[in-house]
Short mmCIF file of C-alpha atoms in Angstrom, two decimals:
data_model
loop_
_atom_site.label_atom_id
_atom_site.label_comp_id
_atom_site.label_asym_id
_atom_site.label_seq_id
_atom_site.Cartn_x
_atom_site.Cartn_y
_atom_site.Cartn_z
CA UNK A 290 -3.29 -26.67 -15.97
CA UNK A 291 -5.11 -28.61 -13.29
CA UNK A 292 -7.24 -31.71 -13.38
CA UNK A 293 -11.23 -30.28 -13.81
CA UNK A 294 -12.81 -30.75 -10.14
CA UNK A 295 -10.08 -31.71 -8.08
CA UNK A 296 -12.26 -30.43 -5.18
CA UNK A 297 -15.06 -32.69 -5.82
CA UNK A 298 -12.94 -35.90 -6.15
CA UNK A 299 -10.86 -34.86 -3.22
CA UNK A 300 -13.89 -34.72 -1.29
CA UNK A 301 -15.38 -38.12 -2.30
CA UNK A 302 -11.74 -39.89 -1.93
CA UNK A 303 -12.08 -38.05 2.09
CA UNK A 304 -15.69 -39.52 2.67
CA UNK A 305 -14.80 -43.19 1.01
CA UNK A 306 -11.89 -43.55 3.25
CA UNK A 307 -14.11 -42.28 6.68
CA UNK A 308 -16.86 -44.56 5.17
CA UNK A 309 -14.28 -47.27 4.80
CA UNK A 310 -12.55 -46.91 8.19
CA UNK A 311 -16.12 -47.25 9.75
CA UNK A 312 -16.76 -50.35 8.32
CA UNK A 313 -13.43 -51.82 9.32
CA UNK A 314 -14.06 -50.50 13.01
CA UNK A 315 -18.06 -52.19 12.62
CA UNK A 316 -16.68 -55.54 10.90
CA UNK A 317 -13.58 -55.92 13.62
CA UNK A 318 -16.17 -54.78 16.52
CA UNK A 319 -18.50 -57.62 14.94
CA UNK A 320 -15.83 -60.52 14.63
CA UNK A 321 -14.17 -60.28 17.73
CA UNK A 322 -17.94 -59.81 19.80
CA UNK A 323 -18.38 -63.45 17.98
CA UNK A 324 -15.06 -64.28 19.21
CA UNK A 325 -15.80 -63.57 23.06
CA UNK A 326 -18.88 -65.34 22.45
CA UNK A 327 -17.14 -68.97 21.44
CA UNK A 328 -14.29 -67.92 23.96
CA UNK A 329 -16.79 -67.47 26.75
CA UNK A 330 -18.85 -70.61 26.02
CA UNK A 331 -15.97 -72.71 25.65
CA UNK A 332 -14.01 -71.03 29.16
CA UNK A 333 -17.20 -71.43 31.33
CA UNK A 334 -17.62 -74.67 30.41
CA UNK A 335 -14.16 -76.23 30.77
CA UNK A 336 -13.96 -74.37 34.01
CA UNK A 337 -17.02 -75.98 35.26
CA UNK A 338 -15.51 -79.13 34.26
CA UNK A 339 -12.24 -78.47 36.07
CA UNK A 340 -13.86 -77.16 39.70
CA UNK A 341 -17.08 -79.26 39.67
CA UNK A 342 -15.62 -82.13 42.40
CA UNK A 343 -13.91 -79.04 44.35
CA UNK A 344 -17.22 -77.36 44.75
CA UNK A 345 -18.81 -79.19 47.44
CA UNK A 346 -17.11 -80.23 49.64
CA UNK A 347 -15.11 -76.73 48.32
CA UNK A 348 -11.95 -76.57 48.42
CA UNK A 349 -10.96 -73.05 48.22
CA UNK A 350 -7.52 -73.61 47.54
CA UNK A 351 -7.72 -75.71 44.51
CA UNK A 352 -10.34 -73.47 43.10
CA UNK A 353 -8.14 -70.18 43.81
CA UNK A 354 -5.42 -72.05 41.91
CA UNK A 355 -7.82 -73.10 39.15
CA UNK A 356 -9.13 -69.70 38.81
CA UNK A 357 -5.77 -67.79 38.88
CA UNK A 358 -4.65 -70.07 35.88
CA UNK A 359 -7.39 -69.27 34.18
CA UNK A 360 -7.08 -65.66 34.50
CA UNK A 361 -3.55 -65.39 33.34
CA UNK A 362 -5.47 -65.41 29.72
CA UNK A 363 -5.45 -61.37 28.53
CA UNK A 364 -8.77 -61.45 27.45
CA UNK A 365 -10.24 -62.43 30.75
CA UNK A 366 -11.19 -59.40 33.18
CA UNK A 367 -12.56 -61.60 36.28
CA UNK A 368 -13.18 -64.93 37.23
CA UNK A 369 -15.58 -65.89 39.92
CA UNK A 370 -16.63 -69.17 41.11
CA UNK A 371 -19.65 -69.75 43.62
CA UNK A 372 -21.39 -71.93 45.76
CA UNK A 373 -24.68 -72.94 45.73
CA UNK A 374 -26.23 -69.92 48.02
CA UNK A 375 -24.18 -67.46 45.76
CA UNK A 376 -21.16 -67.55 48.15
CA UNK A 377 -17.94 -66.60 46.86
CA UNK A 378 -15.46 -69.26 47.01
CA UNK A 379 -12.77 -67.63 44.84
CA UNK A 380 -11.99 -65.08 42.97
CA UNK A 381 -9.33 -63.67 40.43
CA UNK A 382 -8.57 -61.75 37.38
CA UNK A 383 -6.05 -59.20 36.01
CA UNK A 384 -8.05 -56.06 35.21
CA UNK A 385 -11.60 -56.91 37.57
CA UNK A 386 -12.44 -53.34 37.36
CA UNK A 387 -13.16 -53.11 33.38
CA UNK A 388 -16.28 -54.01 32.16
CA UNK A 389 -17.22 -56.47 29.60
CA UNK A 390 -19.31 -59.39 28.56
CA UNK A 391 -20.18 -61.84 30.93
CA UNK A 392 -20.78 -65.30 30.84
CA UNK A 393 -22.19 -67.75 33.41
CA UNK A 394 -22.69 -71.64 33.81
CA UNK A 395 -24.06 -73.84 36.55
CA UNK A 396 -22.33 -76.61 37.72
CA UNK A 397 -24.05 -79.36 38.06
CA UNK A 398 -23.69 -82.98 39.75
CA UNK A 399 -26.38 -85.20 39.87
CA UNK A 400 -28.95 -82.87 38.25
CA UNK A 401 -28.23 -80.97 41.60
CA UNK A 402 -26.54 -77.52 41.08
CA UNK A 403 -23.49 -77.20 43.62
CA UNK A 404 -22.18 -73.91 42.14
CA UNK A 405 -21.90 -71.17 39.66
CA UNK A 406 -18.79 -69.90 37.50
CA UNK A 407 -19.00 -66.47 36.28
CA UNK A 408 -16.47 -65.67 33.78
CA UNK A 409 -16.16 -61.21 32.32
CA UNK A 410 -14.22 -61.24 29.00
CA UNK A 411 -12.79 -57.45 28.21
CA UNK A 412 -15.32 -55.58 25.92
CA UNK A 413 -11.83 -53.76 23.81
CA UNK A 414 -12.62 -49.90 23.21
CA UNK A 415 -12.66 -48.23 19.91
CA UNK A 416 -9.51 -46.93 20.77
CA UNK A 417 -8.06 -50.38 21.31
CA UNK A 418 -10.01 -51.25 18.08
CA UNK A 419 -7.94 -48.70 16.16
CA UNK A 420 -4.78 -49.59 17.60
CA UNK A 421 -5.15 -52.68 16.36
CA UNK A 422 -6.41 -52.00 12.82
CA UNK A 423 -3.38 -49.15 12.39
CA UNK A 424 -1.83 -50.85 9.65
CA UNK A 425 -5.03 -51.37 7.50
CA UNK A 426 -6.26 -47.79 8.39
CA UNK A 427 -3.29 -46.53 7.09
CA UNK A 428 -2.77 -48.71 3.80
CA UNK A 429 -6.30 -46.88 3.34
CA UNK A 430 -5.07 -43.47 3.73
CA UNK A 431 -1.96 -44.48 1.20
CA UNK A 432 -4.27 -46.05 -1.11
CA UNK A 433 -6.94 -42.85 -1.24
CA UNK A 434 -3.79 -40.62 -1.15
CA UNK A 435 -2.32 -42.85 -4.34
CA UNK A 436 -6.29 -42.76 -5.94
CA UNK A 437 -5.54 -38.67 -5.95
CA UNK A 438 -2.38 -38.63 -7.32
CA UNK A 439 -3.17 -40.33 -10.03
CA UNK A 440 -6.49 -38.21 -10.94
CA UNK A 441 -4.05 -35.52 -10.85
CA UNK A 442 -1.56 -37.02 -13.32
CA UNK A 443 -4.62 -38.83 -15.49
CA UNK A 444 -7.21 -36.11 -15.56
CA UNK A 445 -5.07 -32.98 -16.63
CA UNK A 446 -5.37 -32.13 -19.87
CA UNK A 447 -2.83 -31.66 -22.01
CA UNK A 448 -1.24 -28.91 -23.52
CA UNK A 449 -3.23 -29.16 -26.98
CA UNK A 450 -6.52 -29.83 -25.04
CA UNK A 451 -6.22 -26.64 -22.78
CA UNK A 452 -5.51 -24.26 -25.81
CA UNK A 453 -8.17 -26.02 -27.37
CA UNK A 454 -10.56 -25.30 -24.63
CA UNK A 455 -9.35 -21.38 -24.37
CA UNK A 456 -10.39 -20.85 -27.94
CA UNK A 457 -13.53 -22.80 -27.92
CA UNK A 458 -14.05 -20.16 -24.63
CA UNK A 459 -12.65 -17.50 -26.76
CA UNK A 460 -15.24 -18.11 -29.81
CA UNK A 461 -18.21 -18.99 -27.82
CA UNK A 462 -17.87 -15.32 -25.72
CA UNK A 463 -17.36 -13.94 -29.06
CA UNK A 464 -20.52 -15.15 -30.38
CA UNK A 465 -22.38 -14.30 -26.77
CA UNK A 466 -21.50 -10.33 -27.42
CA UNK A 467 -22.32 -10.71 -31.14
CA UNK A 468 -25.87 -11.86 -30.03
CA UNK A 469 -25.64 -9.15 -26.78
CA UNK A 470 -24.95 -6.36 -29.43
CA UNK A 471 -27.89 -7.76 -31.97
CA UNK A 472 -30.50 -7.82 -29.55
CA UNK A 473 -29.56 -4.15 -28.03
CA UNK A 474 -29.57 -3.44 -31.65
CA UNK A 475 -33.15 -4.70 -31.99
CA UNK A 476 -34.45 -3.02 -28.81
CA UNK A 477 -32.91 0.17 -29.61
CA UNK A 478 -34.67 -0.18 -33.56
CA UNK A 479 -38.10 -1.45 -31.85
CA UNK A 480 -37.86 1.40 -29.36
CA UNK A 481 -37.31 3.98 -32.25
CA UNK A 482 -40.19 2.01 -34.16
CA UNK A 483 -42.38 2.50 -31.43
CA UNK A 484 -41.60 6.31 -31.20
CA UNK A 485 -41.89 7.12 -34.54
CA UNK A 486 -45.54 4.87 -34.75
CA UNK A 487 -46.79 7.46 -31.93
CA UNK A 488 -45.57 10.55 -33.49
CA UNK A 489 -47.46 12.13 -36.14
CA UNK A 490 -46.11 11.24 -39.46
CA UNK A 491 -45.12 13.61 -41.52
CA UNK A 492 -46.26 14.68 -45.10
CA UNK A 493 -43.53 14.57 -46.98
CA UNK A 494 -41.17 11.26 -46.63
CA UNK A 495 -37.98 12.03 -45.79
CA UNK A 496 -34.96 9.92 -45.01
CA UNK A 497 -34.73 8.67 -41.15
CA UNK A 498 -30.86 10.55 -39.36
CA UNK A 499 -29.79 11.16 -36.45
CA UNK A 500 -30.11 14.34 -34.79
CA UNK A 501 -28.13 15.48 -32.35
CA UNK A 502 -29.48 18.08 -29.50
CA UNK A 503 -26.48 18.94 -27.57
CA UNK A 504 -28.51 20.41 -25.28
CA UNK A 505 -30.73 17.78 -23.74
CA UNK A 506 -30.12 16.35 -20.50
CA UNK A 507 -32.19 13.22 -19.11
CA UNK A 508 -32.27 11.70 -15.84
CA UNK A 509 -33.86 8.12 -15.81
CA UNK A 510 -34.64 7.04 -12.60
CA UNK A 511 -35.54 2.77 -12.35
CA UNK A 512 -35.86 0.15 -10.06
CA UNK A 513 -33.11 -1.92 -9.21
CA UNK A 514 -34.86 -5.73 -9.44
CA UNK A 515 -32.43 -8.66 -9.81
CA UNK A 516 -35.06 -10.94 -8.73
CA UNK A 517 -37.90 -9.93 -11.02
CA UNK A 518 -40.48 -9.47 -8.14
CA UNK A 519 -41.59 -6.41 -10.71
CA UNK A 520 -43.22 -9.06 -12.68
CA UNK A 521 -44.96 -10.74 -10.01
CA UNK A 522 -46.50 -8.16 -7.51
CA UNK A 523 -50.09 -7.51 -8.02
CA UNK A 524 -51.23 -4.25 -8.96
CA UNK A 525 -53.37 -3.24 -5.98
CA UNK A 526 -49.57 -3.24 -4.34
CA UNK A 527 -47.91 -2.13 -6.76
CA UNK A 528 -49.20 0.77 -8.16
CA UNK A 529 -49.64 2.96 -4.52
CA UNK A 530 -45.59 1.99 -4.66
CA UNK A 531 -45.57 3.68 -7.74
CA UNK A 532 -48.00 6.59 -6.58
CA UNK A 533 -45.76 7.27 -3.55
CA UNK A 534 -42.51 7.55 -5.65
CA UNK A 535 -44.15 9.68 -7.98
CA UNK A 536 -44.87 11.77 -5.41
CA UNK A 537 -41.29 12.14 -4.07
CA UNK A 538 -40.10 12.77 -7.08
CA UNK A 539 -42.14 15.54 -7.45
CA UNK A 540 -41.27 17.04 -4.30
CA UNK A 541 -37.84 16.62 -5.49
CA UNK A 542 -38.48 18.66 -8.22
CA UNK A 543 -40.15 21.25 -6.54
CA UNK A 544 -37.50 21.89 -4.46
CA UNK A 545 -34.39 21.50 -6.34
CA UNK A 546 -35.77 23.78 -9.22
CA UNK A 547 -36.60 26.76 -6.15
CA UNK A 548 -32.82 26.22 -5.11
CA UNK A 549 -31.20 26.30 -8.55
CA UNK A 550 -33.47 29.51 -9.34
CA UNK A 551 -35.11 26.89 -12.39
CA UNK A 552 -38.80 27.16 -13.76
CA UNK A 553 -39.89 23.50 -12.50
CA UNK A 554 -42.07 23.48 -16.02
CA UNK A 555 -38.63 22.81 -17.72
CA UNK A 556 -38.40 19.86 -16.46
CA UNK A 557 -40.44 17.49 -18.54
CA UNK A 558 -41.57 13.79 -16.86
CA UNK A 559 -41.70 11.46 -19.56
CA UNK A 560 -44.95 9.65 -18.44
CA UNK A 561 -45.31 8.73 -14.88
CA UNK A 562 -43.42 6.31 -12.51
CA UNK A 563 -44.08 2.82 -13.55
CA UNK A 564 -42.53 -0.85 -13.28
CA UNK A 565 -39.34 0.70 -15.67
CA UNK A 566 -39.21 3.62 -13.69
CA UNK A 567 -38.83 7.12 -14.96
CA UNK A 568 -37.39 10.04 -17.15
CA UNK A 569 -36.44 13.58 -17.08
CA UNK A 570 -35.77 15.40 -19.86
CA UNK A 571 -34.72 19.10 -20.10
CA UNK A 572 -33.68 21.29 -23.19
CA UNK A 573 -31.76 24.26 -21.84
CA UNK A 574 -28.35 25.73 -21.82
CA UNK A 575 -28.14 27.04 -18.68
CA UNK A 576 -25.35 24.79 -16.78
CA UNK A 577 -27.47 25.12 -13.29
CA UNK A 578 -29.49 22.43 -14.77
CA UNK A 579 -27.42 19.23 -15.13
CA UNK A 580 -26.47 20.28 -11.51
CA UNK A 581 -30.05 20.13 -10.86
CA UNK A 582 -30.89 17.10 -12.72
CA UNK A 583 -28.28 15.69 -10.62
CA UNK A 584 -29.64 17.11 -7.11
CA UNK A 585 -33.18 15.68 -7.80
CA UNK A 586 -31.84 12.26 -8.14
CA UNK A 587 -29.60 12.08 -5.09
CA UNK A 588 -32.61 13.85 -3.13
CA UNK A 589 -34.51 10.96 -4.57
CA UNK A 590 -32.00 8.68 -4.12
CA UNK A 591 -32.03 9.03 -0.02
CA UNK A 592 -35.62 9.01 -0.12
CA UNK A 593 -36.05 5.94 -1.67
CA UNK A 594 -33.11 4.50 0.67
CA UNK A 595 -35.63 5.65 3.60
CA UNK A 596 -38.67 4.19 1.86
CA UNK A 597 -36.85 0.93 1.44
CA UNK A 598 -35.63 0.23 5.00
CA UNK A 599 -39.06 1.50 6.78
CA UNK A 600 -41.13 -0.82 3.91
CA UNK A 601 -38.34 -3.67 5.21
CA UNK A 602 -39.22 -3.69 8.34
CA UNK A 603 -43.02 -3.52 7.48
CA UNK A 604 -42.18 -6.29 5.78
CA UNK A 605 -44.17 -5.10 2.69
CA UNK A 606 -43.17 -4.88 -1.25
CA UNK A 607 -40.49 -2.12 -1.74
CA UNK A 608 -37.15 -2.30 -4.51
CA UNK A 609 -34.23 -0.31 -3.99
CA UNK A 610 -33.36 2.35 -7.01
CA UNK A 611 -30.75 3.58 -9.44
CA UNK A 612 -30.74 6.76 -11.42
CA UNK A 613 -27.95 8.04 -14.15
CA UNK A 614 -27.86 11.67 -15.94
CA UNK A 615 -26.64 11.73 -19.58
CA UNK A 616 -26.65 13.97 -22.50
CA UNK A 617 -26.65 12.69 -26.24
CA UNK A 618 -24.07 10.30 -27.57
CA UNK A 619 -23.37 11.01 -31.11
CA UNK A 620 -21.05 8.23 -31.87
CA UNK A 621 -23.68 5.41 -30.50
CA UNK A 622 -26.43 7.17 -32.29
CA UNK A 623 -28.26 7.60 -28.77
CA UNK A 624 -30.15 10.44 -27.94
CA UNK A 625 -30.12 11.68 -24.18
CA UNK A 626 -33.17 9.71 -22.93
CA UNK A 627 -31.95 6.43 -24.91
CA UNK A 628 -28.32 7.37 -23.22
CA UNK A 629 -29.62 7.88 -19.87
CA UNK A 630 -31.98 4.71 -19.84
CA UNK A 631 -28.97 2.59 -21.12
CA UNK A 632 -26.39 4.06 -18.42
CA UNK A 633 -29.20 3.15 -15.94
CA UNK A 634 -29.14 -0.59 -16.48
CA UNK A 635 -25.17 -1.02 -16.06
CA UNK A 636 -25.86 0.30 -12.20
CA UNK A 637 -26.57 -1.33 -9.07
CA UNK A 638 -28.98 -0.36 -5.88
CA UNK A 639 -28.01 3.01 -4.90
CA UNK A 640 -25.50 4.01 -7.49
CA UNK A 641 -25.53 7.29 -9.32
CA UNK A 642 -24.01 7.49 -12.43
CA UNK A 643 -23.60 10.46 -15.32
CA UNK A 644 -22.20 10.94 -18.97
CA UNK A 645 -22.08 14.74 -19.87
CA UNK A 646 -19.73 16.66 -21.93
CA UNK A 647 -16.36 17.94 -20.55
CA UNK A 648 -17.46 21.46 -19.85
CA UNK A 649 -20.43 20.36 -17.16
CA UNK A 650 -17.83 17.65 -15.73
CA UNK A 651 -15.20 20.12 -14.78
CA UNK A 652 -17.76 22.15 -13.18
CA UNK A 653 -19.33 19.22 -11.21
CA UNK A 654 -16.35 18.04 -10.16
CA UNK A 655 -15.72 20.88 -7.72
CA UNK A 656 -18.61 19.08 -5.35
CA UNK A 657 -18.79 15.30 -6.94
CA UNK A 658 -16.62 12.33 -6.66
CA UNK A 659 -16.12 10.85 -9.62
CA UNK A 660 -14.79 7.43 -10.39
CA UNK A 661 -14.57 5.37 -13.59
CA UNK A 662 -16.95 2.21 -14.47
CA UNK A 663 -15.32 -0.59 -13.10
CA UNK A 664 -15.74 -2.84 -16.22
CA UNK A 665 -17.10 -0.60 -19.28
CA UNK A 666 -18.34 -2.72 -21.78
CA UNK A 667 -19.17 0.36 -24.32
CA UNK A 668 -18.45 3.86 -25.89
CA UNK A 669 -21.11 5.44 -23.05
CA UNK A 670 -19.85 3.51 -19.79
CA UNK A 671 -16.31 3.97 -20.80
CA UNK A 672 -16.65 7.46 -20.63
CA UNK A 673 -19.32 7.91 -17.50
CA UNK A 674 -18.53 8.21 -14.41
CA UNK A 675 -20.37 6.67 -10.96
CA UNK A 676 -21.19 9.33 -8.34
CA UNK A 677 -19.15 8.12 -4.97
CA UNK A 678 -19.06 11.03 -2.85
CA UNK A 679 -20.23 14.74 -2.75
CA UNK A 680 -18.88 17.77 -0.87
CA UNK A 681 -20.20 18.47 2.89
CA UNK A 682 -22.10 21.25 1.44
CA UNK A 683 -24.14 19.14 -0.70
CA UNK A 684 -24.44 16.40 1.71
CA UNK A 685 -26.11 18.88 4.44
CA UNK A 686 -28.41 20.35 1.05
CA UNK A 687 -29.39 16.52 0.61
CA UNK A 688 -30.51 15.74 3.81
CA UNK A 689 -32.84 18.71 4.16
CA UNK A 690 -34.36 18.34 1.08
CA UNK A 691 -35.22 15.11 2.71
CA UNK A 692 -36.38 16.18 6.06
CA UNK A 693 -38.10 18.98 4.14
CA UNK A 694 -39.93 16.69 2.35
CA UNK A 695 -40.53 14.06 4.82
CA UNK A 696 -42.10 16.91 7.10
CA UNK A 697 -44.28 18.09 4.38
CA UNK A 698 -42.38 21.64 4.29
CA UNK A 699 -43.29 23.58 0.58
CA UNK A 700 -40.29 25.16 -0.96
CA UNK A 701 -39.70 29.09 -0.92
CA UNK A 702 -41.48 30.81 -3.86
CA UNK A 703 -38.92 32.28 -6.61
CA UNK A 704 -39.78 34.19 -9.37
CA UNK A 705 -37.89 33.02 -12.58
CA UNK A 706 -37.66 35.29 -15.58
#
């Protein structure tokens, strides 16, 4: 049981103590440049005090002395004294190569100058700075390191207050499902509301069930669009996107159905390609079509991949796709379009994804890889399956079907009885 944001109060105790070691590097740098200042002021002057009656005549001797007892003080760098005409007339210091602040005075006699003293006081570095201000620098990094400690002992919650907090996460994901479930409840009964509104109603009330057709099998087909740019896209773009989709879907048809030996009219297109995509619905028995089904959407599938990366570069509106293939799911109460559209919108871009009975699975197994939902979150995803490979064979049928239709080529005619 941690402390709650331990990384955010680490990171402020980290930039208070750099904010608080630049300050004591600006205040020392501050106090000891008003240091030099008095110390300079006060040195020139006593020094023009001290060599003012060996200046002229000079005396080079007594000034050399005077100036090498001056410069025994550290914080000197160079001493100079001068005449008059800006001749040198001695010169000393410890360190006269370092730089630093210099200070000048004239000496006077008489209101008549007879010389200069120039006097360089050491300018200390902010390595020398730090050097010096080690001990408060690192009471600092105690104090900051002491500040975190204690968060860590004072913040963590107790025992009582952690369970607390796991059941108030417990109850609160409890009621987040229970309000999931109720509004896919409400779709699903506005959805049915909707269908049974448009179909004609019948003479003769009878009461609403469910019925089954193990038969059907639906492919929905919809735009992956995590973004929402769906919503915002005008329709002068969007609906030649839609157009052109349409239109490889249909060529997708028309050539799957001529390879699985299928009448293409068996195929029914529930409406036309539109912001929530599409569906394909067939009622047959014959097992070529689930494998067909599923060939349409993986030939669909690339060419939307192809669509996507050429539209990227044109830098123009274009959303990558998903597509699952489902039959009815009895114990959900979903028929094989509902089960399909649902499957759909657990999947991300590119993903395939399929719920059929075990008889169709065994057989598509032989040329699909077939992995588990990572995180099922129902009756239909815990028993789908996501498409992550295919055979060779069907890779090589993919990609013609693909150059096929990206050529223009029309499918072989077949005569289906």
């Amino acid at each position: 049981m941690n402390a709650p944001r331990q990384g955010l109060f680490a990171s402020l105790l980290i930039v208070s103590f750099a904010l608080q070691t630049v300050l004591l590097v600006i205040a020392t740098t501050h106090q000891l440049q008003e240091n030099r200042t008095n110390q300079g002021q006060l040195m020139t002057s006593q020094l023009v005090t001290d060599s003012l009656h060996e200046m002229e005549p000079a005396n080079t001797v007594s000034l050399a002395l005077l100036t090498n007892r001056y410069a025994t003080n550290p914080s000197v760098a160079s001493i100079r004294i001068l005449s008059a005409t800006n001749q040198v007339l001695s010169q000393s210091g410890m360190e006269q190569t370092r730089t630093g602040d210099v200070f000048t005075r004239d000496a006077l006699q008489n209101d008549r100058k007879v010389g200069r003293v120039e006097i360089t006081l050491i300018k200390p570095s902010l390595g020398e700075i730090l050097r010096t201000e080690w001990l408060a620098i690192f009471a600092s990094l105690i104090l900051h390191a002491l500040l975190w400690l204690a968060y860590r002992a004072i913040a963590r919650p107790s025992r009582s207050e952690y369970l607390a907090r796991l059941q108030h996460d417990a109850s609160l994901h409890a009621k987040i499902q229970e309000l999931t479930d109720a509004l896919e409840q409400e779709k699903q009964a506005s959805v049915l509301a909707v269908n049974e509104a448009q179909q004609p109603q019948p003479k003769q009330l009878t009461k609403p069930t469910f019925v089954p057709n193990e038969h059907s099998i639906a492919l929905n087909i919809q735009f992956y669009d995590p973004k929402q740019l769906l919503s915002s896209v005008s329709q002068s773009v969007a609906v030649p996107y839609f157009n052109l989709c349409q239109l490889f879907l249909e060529k997708s048809i028309e050539l799957c159905s001529a390879h699985y030996r299928i009448d293409s009219s068996l195929i029914e297109q529930l409406g036309t390609f539109d912001q929530n995509g599409i569906t394909l619905s067939v009622d047959a028995k014959n097992p070529n079509v689930a494998e067909c089904l599923i060939m349409i959407g993986n030939v669909f599938q690339v060419l939307s991949e192809v669509l996507y990366k050429r539209y990227r570069e044109e830098k123009r509106f274009v959303l990558q796709t998903r597509c699952a293939t489902a039959n009815m799911v009895e114990d959900m109460q979903l028929d094989a379009v509902q089960a399909a559209t649902r499957l759909a919108q657990s999947l991300s871009a590119k993903e395939s994804a399929l719920y059929l009975n075990a008889t169709l699975l065994k057989k598509l197994s032989d040329h699909y890889k077939l992995i588990n939902f990572p995180n099922p979150s129902n009756l239909l995803t815990r028993h789908a399956y996501i498409i992550s490979g295919m055979s060779e064979a069907y890779v090589e049928r993919v990609e013609a079907f693909r150059t096929d239709i990206l050529k223009g080529k029309k499918p072989k005619q077949n005569t289906f009885k």
